[in-house]
Short mmCIF file of C-alpha atoms and ligand atoms in Angstrom, two decimals:
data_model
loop_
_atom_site.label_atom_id
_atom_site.label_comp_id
_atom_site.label_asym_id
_atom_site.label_seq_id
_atom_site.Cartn_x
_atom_site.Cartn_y
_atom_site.Cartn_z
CA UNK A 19 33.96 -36.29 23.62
CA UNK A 20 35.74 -37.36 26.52
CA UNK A 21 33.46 -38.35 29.60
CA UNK A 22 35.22 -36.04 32.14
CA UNK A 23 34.19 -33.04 29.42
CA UNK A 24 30.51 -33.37 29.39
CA UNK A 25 28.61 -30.53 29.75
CA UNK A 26 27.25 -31.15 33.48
CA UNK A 27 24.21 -29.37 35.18
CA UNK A 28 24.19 -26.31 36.34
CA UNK A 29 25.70 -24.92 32.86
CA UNK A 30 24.31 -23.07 29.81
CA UNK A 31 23.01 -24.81 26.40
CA UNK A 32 22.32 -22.44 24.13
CA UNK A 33 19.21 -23.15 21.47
CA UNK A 34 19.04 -21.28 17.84
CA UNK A 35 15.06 -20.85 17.34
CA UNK A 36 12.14 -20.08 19.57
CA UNK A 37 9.37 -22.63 18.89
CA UNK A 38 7.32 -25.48 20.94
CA UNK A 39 10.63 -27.86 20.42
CA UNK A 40 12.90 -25.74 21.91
CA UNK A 41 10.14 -24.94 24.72
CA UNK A 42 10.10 -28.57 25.45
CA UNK A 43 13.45 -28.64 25.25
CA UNK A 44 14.23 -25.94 27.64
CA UNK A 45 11.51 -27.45 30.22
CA UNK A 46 13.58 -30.72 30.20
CA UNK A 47 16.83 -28.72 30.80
CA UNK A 48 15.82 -26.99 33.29
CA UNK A 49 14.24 -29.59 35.33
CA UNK A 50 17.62 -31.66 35.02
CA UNK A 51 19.31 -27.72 36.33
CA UNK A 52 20.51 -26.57 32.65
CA UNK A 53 20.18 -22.90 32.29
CA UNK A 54 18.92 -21.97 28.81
CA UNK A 55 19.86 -19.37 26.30
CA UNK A 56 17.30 -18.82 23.28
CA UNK A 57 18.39 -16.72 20.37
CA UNK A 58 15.67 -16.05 17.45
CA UNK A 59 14.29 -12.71 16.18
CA UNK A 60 11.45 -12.78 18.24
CA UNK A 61 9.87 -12.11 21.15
CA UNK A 62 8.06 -13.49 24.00
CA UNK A 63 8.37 -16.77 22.48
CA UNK A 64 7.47 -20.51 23.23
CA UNK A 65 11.18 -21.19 24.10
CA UNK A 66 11.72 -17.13 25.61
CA UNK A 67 9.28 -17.89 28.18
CA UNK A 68 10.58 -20.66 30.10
CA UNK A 69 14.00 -20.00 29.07
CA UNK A 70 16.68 -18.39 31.82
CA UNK A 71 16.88 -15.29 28.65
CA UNK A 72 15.58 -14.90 25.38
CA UNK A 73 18.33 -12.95 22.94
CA UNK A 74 16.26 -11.13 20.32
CA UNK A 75 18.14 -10.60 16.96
CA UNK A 76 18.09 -11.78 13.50
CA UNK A 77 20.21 -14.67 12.91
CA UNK A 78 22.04 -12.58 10.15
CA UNK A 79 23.05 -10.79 12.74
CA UNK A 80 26.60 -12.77 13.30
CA UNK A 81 28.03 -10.53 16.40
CA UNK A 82 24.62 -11.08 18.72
CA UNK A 83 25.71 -14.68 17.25
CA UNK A 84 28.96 -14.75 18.78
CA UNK A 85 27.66 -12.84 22.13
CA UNK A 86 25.17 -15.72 22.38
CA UNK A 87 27.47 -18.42 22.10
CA UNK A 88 30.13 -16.98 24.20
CA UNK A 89 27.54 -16.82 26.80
CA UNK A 90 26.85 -20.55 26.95
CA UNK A 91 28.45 -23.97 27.12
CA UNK A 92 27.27 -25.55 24.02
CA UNK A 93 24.71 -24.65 21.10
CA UNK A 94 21.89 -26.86 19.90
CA UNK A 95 19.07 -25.55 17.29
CA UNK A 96 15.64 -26.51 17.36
CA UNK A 97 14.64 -25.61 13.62
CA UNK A 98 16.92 -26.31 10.61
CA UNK A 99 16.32 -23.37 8.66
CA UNK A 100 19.26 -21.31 10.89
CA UNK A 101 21.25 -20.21 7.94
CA UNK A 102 24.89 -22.23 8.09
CA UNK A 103 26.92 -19.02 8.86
CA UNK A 104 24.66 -18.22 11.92
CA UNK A 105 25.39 -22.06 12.97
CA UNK A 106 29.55 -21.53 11.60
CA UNK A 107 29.32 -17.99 13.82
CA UNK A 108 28.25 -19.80 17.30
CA UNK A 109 30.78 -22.57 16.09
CA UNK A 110 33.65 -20.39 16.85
CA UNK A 111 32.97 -19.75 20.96
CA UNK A 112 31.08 -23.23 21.99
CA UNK A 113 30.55 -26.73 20.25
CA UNK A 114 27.24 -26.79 17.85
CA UNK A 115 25.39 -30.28 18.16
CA UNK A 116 24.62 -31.68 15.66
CA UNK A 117 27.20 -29.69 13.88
CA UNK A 118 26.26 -27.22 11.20
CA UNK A 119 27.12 -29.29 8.21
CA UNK A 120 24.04 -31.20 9.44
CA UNK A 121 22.02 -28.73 8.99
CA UNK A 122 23.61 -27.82 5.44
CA UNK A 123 22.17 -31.19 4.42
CA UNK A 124 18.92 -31.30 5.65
CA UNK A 125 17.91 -27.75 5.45
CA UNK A 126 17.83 -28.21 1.48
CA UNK A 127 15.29 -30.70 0.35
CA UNK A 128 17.61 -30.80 -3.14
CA UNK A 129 20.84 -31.41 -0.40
CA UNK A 130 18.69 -34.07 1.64
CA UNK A 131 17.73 -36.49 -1.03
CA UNK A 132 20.84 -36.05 -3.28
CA UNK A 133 22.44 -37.15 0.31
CA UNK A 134 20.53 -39.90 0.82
CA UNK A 135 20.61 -41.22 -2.56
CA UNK A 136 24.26 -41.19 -2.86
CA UNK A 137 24.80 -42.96 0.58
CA UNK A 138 22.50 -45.72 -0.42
CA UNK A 139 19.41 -44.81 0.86
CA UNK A 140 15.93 -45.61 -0.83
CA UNK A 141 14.30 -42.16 -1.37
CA UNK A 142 11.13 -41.31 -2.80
CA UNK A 143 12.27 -40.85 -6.98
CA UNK A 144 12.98 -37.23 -8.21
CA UNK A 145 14.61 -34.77 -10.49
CA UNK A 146 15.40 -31.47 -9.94
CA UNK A 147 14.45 -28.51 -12.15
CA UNK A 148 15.96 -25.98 -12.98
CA UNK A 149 13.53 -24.96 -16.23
CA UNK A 150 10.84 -25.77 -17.99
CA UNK A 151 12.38 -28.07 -20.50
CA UNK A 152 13.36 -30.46 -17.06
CA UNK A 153 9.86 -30.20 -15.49
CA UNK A 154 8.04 -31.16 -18.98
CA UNK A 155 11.09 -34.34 -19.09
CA UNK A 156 10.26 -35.05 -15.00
CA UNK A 157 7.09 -35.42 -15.62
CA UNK A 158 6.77 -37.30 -18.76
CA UNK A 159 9.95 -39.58 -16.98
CA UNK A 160 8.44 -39.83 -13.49
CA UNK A 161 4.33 -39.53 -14.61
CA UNK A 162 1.05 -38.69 -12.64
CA UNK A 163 0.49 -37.48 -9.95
CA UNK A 164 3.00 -36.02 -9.00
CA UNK A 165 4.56 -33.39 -6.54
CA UNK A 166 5.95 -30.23 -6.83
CA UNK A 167 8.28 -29.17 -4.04
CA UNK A 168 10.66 -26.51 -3.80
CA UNK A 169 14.26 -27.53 -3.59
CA UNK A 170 15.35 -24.86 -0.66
CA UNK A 171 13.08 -24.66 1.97
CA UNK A 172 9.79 -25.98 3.04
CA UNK A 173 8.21 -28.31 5.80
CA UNK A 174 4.58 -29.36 7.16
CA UNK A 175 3.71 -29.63 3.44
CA UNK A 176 4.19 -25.97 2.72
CA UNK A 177 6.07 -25.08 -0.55
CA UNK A 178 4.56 -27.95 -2.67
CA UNK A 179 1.67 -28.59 -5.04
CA UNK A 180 0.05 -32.01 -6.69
CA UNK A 181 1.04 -32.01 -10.08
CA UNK A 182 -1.81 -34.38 -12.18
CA UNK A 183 -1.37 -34.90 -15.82
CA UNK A 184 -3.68 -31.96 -16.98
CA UNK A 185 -2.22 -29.45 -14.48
CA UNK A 186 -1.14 -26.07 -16.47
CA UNK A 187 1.66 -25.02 -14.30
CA UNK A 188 2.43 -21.02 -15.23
CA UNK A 189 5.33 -19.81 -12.81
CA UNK A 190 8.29 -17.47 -13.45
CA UNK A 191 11.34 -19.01 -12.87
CA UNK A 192 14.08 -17.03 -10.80
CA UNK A 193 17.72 -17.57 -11.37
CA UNK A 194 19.28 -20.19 -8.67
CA UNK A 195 15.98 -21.06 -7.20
CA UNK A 196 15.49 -25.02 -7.71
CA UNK A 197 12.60 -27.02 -7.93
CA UNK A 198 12.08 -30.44 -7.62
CA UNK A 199 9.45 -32.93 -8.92
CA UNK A 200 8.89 -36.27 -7.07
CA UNK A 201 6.94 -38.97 -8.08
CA UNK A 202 3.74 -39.36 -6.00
CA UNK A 203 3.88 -42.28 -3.32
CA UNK A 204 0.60 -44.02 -3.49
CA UNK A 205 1.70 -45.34 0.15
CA UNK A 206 0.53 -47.60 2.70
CA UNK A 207 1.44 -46.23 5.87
CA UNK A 208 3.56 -42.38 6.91
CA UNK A 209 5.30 -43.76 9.47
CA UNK A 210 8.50 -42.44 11.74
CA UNK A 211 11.26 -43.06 13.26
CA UNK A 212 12.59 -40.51 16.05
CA UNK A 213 16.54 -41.53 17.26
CA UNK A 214 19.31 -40.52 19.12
CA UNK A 215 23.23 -40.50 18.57
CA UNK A 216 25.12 -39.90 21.70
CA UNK A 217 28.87 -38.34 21.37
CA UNK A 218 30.49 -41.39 22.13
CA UNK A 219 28.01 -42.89 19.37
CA UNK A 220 25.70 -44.52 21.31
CA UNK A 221 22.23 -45.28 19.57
CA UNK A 222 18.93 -44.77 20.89
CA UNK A 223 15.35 -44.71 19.40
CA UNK A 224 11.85 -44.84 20.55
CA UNK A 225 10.24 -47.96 18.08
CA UNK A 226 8.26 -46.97 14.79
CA UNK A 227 5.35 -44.20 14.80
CA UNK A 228 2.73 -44.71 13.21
CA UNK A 229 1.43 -41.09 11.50
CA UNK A 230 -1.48 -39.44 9.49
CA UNK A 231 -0.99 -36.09 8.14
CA UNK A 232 -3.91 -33.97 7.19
CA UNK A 233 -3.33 -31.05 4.40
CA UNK A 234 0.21 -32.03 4.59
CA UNK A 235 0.83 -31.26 8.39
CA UNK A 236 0.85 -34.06 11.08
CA UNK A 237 -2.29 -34.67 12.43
CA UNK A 238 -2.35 -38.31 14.44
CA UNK A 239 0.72 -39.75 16.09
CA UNK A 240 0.49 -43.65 17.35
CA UNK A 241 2.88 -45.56 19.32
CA UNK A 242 4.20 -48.50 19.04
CA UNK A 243 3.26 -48.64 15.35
CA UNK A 244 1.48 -51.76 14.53
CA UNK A 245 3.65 -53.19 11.83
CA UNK A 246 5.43 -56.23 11.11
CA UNK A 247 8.49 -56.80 13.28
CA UNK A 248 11.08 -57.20 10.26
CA UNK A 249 9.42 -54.08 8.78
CA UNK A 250 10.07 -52.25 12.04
CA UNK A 251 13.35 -53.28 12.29
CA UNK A 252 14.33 -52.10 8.75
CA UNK A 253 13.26 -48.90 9.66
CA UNK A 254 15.33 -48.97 12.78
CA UNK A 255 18.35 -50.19 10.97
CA UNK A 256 17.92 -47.34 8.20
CA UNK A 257 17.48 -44.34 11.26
CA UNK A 258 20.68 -45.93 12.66
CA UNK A 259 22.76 -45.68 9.08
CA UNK A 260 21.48 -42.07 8.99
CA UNK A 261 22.63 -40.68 11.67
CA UNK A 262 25.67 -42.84 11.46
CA UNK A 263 26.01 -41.51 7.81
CA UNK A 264 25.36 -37.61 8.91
CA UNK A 265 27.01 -38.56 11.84
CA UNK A 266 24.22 -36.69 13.85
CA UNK A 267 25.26 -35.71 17.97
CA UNK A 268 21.92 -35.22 19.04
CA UNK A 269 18.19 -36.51 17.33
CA UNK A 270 17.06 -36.32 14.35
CA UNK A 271 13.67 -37.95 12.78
CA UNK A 272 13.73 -39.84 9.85
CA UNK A 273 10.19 -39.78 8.14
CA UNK A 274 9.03 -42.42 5.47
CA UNK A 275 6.63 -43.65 3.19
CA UNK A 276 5.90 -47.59 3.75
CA UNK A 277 4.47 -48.37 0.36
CA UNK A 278 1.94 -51.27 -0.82
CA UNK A 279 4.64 -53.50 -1.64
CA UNK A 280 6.28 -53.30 1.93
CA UNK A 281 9.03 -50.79 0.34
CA UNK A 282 10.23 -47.97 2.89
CA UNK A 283 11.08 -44.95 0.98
CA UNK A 284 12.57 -41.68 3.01
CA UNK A 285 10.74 -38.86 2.44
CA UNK A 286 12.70 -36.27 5.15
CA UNK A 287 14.55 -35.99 7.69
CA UNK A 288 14.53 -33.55 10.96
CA UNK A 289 17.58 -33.21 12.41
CA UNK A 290 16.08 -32.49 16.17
CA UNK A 291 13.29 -33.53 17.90
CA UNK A 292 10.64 -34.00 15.81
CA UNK A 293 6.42 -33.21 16.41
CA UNK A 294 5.50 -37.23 15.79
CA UNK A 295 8.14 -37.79 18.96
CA UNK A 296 5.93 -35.29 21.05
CA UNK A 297 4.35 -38.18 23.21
CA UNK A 298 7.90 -39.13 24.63
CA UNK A 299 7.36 -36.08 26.47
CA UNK A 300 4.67 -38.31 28.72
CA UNK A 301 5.25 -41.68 27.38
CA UNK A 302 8.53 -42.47 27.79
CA UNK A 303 11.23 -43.08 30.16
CA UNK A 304 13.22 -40.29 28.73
CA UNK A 305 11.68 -37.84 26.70
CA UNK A 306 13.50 -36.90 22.79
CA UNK A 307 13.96 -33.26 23.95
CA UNK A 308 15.80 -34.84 27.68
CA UNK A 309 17.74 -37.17 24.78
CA UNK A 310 18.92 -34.28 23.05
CA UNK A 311 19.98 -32.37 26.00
CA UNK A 312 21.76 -35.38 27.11
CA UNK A 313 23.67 -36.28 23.35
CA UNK A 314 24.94 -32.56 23.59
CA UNK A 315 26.06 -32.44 26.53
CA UNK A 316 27.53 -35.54 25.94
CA UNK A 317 25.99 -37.15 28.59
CA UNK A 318 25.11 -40.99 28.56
CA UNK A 319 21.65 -41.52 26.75
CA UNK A 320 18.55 -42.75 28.96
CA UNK A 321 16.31 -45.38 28.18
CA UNK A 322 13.49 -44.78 25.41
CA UNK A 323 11.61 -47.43 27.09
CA UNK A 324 7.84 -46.83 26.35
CA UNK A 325 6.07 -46.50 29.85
CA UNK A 326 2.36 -47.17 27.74
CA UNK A 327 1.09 -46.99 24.58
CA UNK A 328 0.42 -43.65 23.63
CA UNK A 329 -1.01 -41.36 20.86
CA UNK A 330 -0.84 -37.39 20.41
CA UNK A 331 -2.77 -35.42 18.33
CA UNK A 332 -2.13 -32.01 17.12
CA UNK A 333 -4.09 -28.41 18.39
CA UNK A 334 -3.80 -26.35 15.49
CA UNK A 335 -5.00 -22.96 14.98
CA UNK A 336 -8.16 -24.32 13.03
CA UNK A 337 -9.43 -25.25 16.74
CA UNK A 338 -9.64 -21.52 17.98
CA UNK A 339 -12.14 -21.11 14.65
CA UNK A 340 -14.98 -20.82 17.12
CA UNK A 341 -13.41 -19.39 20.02
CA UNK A 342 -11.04 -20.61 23.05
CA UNK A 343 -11.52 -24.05 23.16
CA UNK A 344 -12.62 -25.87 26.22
CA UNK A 345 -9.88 -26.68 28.14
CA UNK A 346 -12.17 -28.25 31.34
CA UNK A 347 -13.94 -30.73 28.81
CA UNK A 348 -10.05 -31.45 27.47
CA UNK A 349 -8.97 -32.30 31.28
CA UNK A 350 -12.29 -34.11 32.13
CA UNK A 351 -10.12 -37.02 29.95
CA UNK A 352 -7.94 -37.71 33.07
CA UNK A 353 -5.04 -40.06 30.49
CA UNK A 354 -4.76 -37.23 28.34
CA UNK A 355 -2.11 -34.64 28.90
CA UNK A 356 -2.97 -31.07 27.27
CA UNK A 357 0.38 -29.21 26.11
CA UNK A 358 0.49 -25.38 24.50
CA UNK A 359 2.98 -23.83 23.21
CA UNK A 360 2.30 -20.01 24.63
CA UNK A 361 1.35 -18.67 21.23
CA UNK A 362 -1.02 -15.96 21.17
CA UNK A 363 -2.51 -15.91 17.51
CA UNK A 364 -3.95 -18.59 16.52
CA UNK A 365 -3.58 -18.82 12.64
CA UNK A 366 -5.16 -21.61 10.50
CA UNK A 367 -2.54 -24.75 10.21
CA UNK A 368 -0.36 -22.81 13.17
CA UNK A 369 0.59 -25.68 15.96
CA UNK A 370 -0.94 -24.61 18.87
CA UNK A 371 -0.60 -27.36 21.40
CA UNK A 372 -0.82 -31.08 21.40
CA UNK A 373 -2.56 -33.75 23.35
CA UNK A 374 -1.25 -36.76 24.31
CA UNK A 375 -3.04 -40.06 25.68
CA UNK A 376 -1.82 -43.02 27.37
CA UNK A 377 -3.78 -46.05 27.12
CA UNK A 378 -3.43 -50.20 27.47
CA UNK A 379 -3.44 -50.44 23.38
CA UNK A 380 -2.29 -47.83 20.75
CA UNK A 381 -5.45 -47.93 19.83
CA UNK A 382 -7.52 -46.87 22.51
CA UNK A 383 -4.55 -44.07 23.27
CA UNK A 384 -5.67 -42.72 19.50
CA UNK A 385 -9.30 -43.12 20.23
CA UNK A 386 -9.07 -41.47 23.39
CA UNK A 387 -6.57 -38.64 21.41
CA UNK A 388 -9.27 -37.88 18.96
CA UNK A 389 -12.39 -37.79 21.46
CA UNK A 390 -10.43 -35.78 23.77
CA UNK A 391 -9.78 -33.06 20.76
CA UNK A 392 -13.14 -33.17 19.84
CA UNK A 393 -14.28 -32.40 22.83
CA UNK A 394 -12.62 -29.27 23.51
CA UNK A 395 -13.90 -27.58 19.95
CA UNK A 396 -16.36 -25.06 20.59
CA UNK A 397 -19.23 -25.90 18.00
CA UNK A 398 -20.66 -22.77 16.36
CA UNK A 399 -24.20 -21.92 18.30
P1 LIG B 17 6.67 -33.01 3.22
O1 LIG B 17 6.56 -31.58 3.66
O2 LIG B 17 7.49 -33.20 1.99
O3 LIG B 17 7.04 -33.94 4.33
O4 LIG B 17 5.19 -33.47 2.83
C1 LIG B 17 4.12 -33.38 3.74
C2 LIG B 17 3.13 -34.49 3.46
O5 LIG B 17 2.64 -34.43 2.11
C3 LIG B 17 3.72 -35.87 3.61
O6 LIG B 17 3.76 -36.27 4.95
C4 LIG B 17 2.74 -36.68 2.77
O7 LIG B 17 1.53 -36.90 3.46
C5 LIG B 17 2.45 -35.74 1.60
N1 LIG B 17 3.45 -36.00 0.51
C6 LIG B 17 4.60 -35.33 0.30
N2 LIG B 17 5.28 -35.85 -0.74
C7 LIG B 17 4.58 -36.89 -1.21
C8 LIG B 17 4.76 -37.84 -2.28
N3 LIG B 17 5.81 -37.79 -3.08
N4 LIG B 17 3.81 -38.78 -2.44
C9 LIG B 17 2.72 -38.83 -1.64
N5 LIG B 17 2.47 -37.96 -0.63
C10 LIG B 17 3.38 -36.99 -0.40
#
């Protein structure tokens, strides 16, 4: 993109989805004088209510599509499951960013690692089923454990079991619906890495992030990661050949497993902001969701300098179990910043809300993270 067309304040970016990223998003629009457009099929979202208007309609719905995007400057998504004519609909009255054959790739888990592996990348090993006959061969190829994803669809651990060696797996298999077994990572360290590719192809990223998932879903985020430096900078250098490789105009998160033997295996990638970048939001000098805004528009990209070490852990629905948590004994913790998403039913494994904490170390940011949560959870009496 040429400088003098950059998307400047004061115009429109339009964002496909309704969840906490494109909330966040919209919140660092609009403080840098964006309006924002949200399309999704529903309503009163986390996005819808701090965008300028939320469009209701389903995203197979390709006129609303094309009345969207002919109302705004440029289209950005903040989920990847927008189904590629939705994205190839808004692509014919503004610029999508990243463009839609990014989302092709990475909405697939089959698409994702197939892409990976063929550009060089080291991904966690796999096969993909199509029958029986190639799960019984995966997993007498790849052994025990192992994981059973589904090749389509499926994030925050949902859509995939743990396969041991005596598991009796009965399932009906539907015509074109792939599977895929992946050998289980006995790994070291989850950690992340969440970057930034500017439309001039500029390169920006905020360090290695340190994560623990629990059930599958991100619980603990910790930054700067406390790894070796060359293992840091592998990871770096592998985030930059991915977005170079998808070449990505916006952010995207590239998750891996660090194994025992100091291997880094990919085991997704996010092409947006990503929940384990959340503490940018307070941490950083620019936030991922003001980076995004910025690649789009194709603005120059701010500096990811880290202001302090920081941690964020997740509110999930779980913490409503006994009632509305206790939002005074959250704030008594004067580093922590509380941050909900506006959601009004609060479902088991649902993302709620996050906290982040600033601290001198990473480590007293998670301790302080983790005390914080506990403290708002109302105990039963
Ligand atoms: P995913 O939705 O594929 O990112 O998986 C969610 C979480 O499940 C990961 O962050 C890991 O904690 C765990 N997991 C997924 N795949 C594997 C694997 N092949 N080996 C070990 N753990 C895995």
């Amino acid at each position: 993109m040429r400088k003098d067309s950059a998307i400047l304040p004061g115009a429109t970016v339009g964002v496909l989805g309704s969840g906490q990223l494109g909330r966040m998003f919209a919140i660092a629009a609009r403080r840098m004088g964006y309006r924002v457009h949200t399309f999704s099929p529903d309503n009163d979202t986390p996005t819808g209510q701090v965008a300028d208007r939320e469009i209701v309609a389903s995203y197979d719905d390709l006129d609303a599509v094309r009345d969207f995007a002919r109302g705004v400057n440029v289209v950005t998504f903040e989920f990847e499951d927008v189904p590629a004519p939705t994205a190839a609909a808004a692509a014919e009255f503004a610029p999508v960013r990243p463009d839609g054959s990014v989302l092709h790739t990475t909405q697939n888990r089959l698409r994702e690692k197939t892409f990976l592996r063929e550009h060089g990348f080291a991904v966690t090993p796999f096969r993909e089923l199509r029958n029986v006959d190639d799960f019984n061969t995966a997993r007498r190829e790849l052994g025990h454990p192992g994981m059973l994803k589904t090749g389509d669809f499926g994030y925050d651990g949902k859509g995939q079991a743990r396969i041991e060696a005596d598991t009796l797996v009965r399932w009906k298999w539907y015509p074109g619906v792939r599977w895929i077994y992946e050998a289980f990572v006995d790994f070291e360290r989850e950690i992340s890495v969440v970057a930034a590719r500017g439309a001039d192809g500029s390169f920006a990223h905020w360090g290695v992030i340190d994560n623990t998932h629990r059930n599958g879903i991100l619980d603990l985020s910790i930054a700067p990661a406390n790894l070796a430096p060359q293992i840091q900078s592998r990871a770096i250098e592998i985030a930059r050949s991915v977005l170079e490789s998808l070449n990505v105009i916006g952010v995207l998160c590239v998750e891996f497993f660090l194994t025992n033997k100091g291997d880094l295996l990919i085991n997704e990638l996010a092409p947006r902001p990503h929940n384990s970048g959340h503490f940018t939001f307070d941490a950083s000098v620019t936030s991922q969701f003001e980076q995004q805004l910025r690649a789009v528009c194709g603005l120059p990209l701010g500096s990811t300098e880290l202001l302090r070490p920081a941690a964020m852990a997740n509110l999930l629905g779980d913490v409503w179990e006994h009632g509305e948590p206790d939002w005074q004994a959250a704030c008594a913790f004067a580093n922590v910043k509380l941050h909900l998403y506006g959601k009004q039913d609060a479902r088991p494994g649902r993302k709620m809300g996050h906290l982040t904490a600033l601290a001198d170390s990473a480590d007293e940011a998670a301790r302080l993270a983790l005390q914080a949560r506990d403290a708002l959870i109302r105990r039963p009496s």
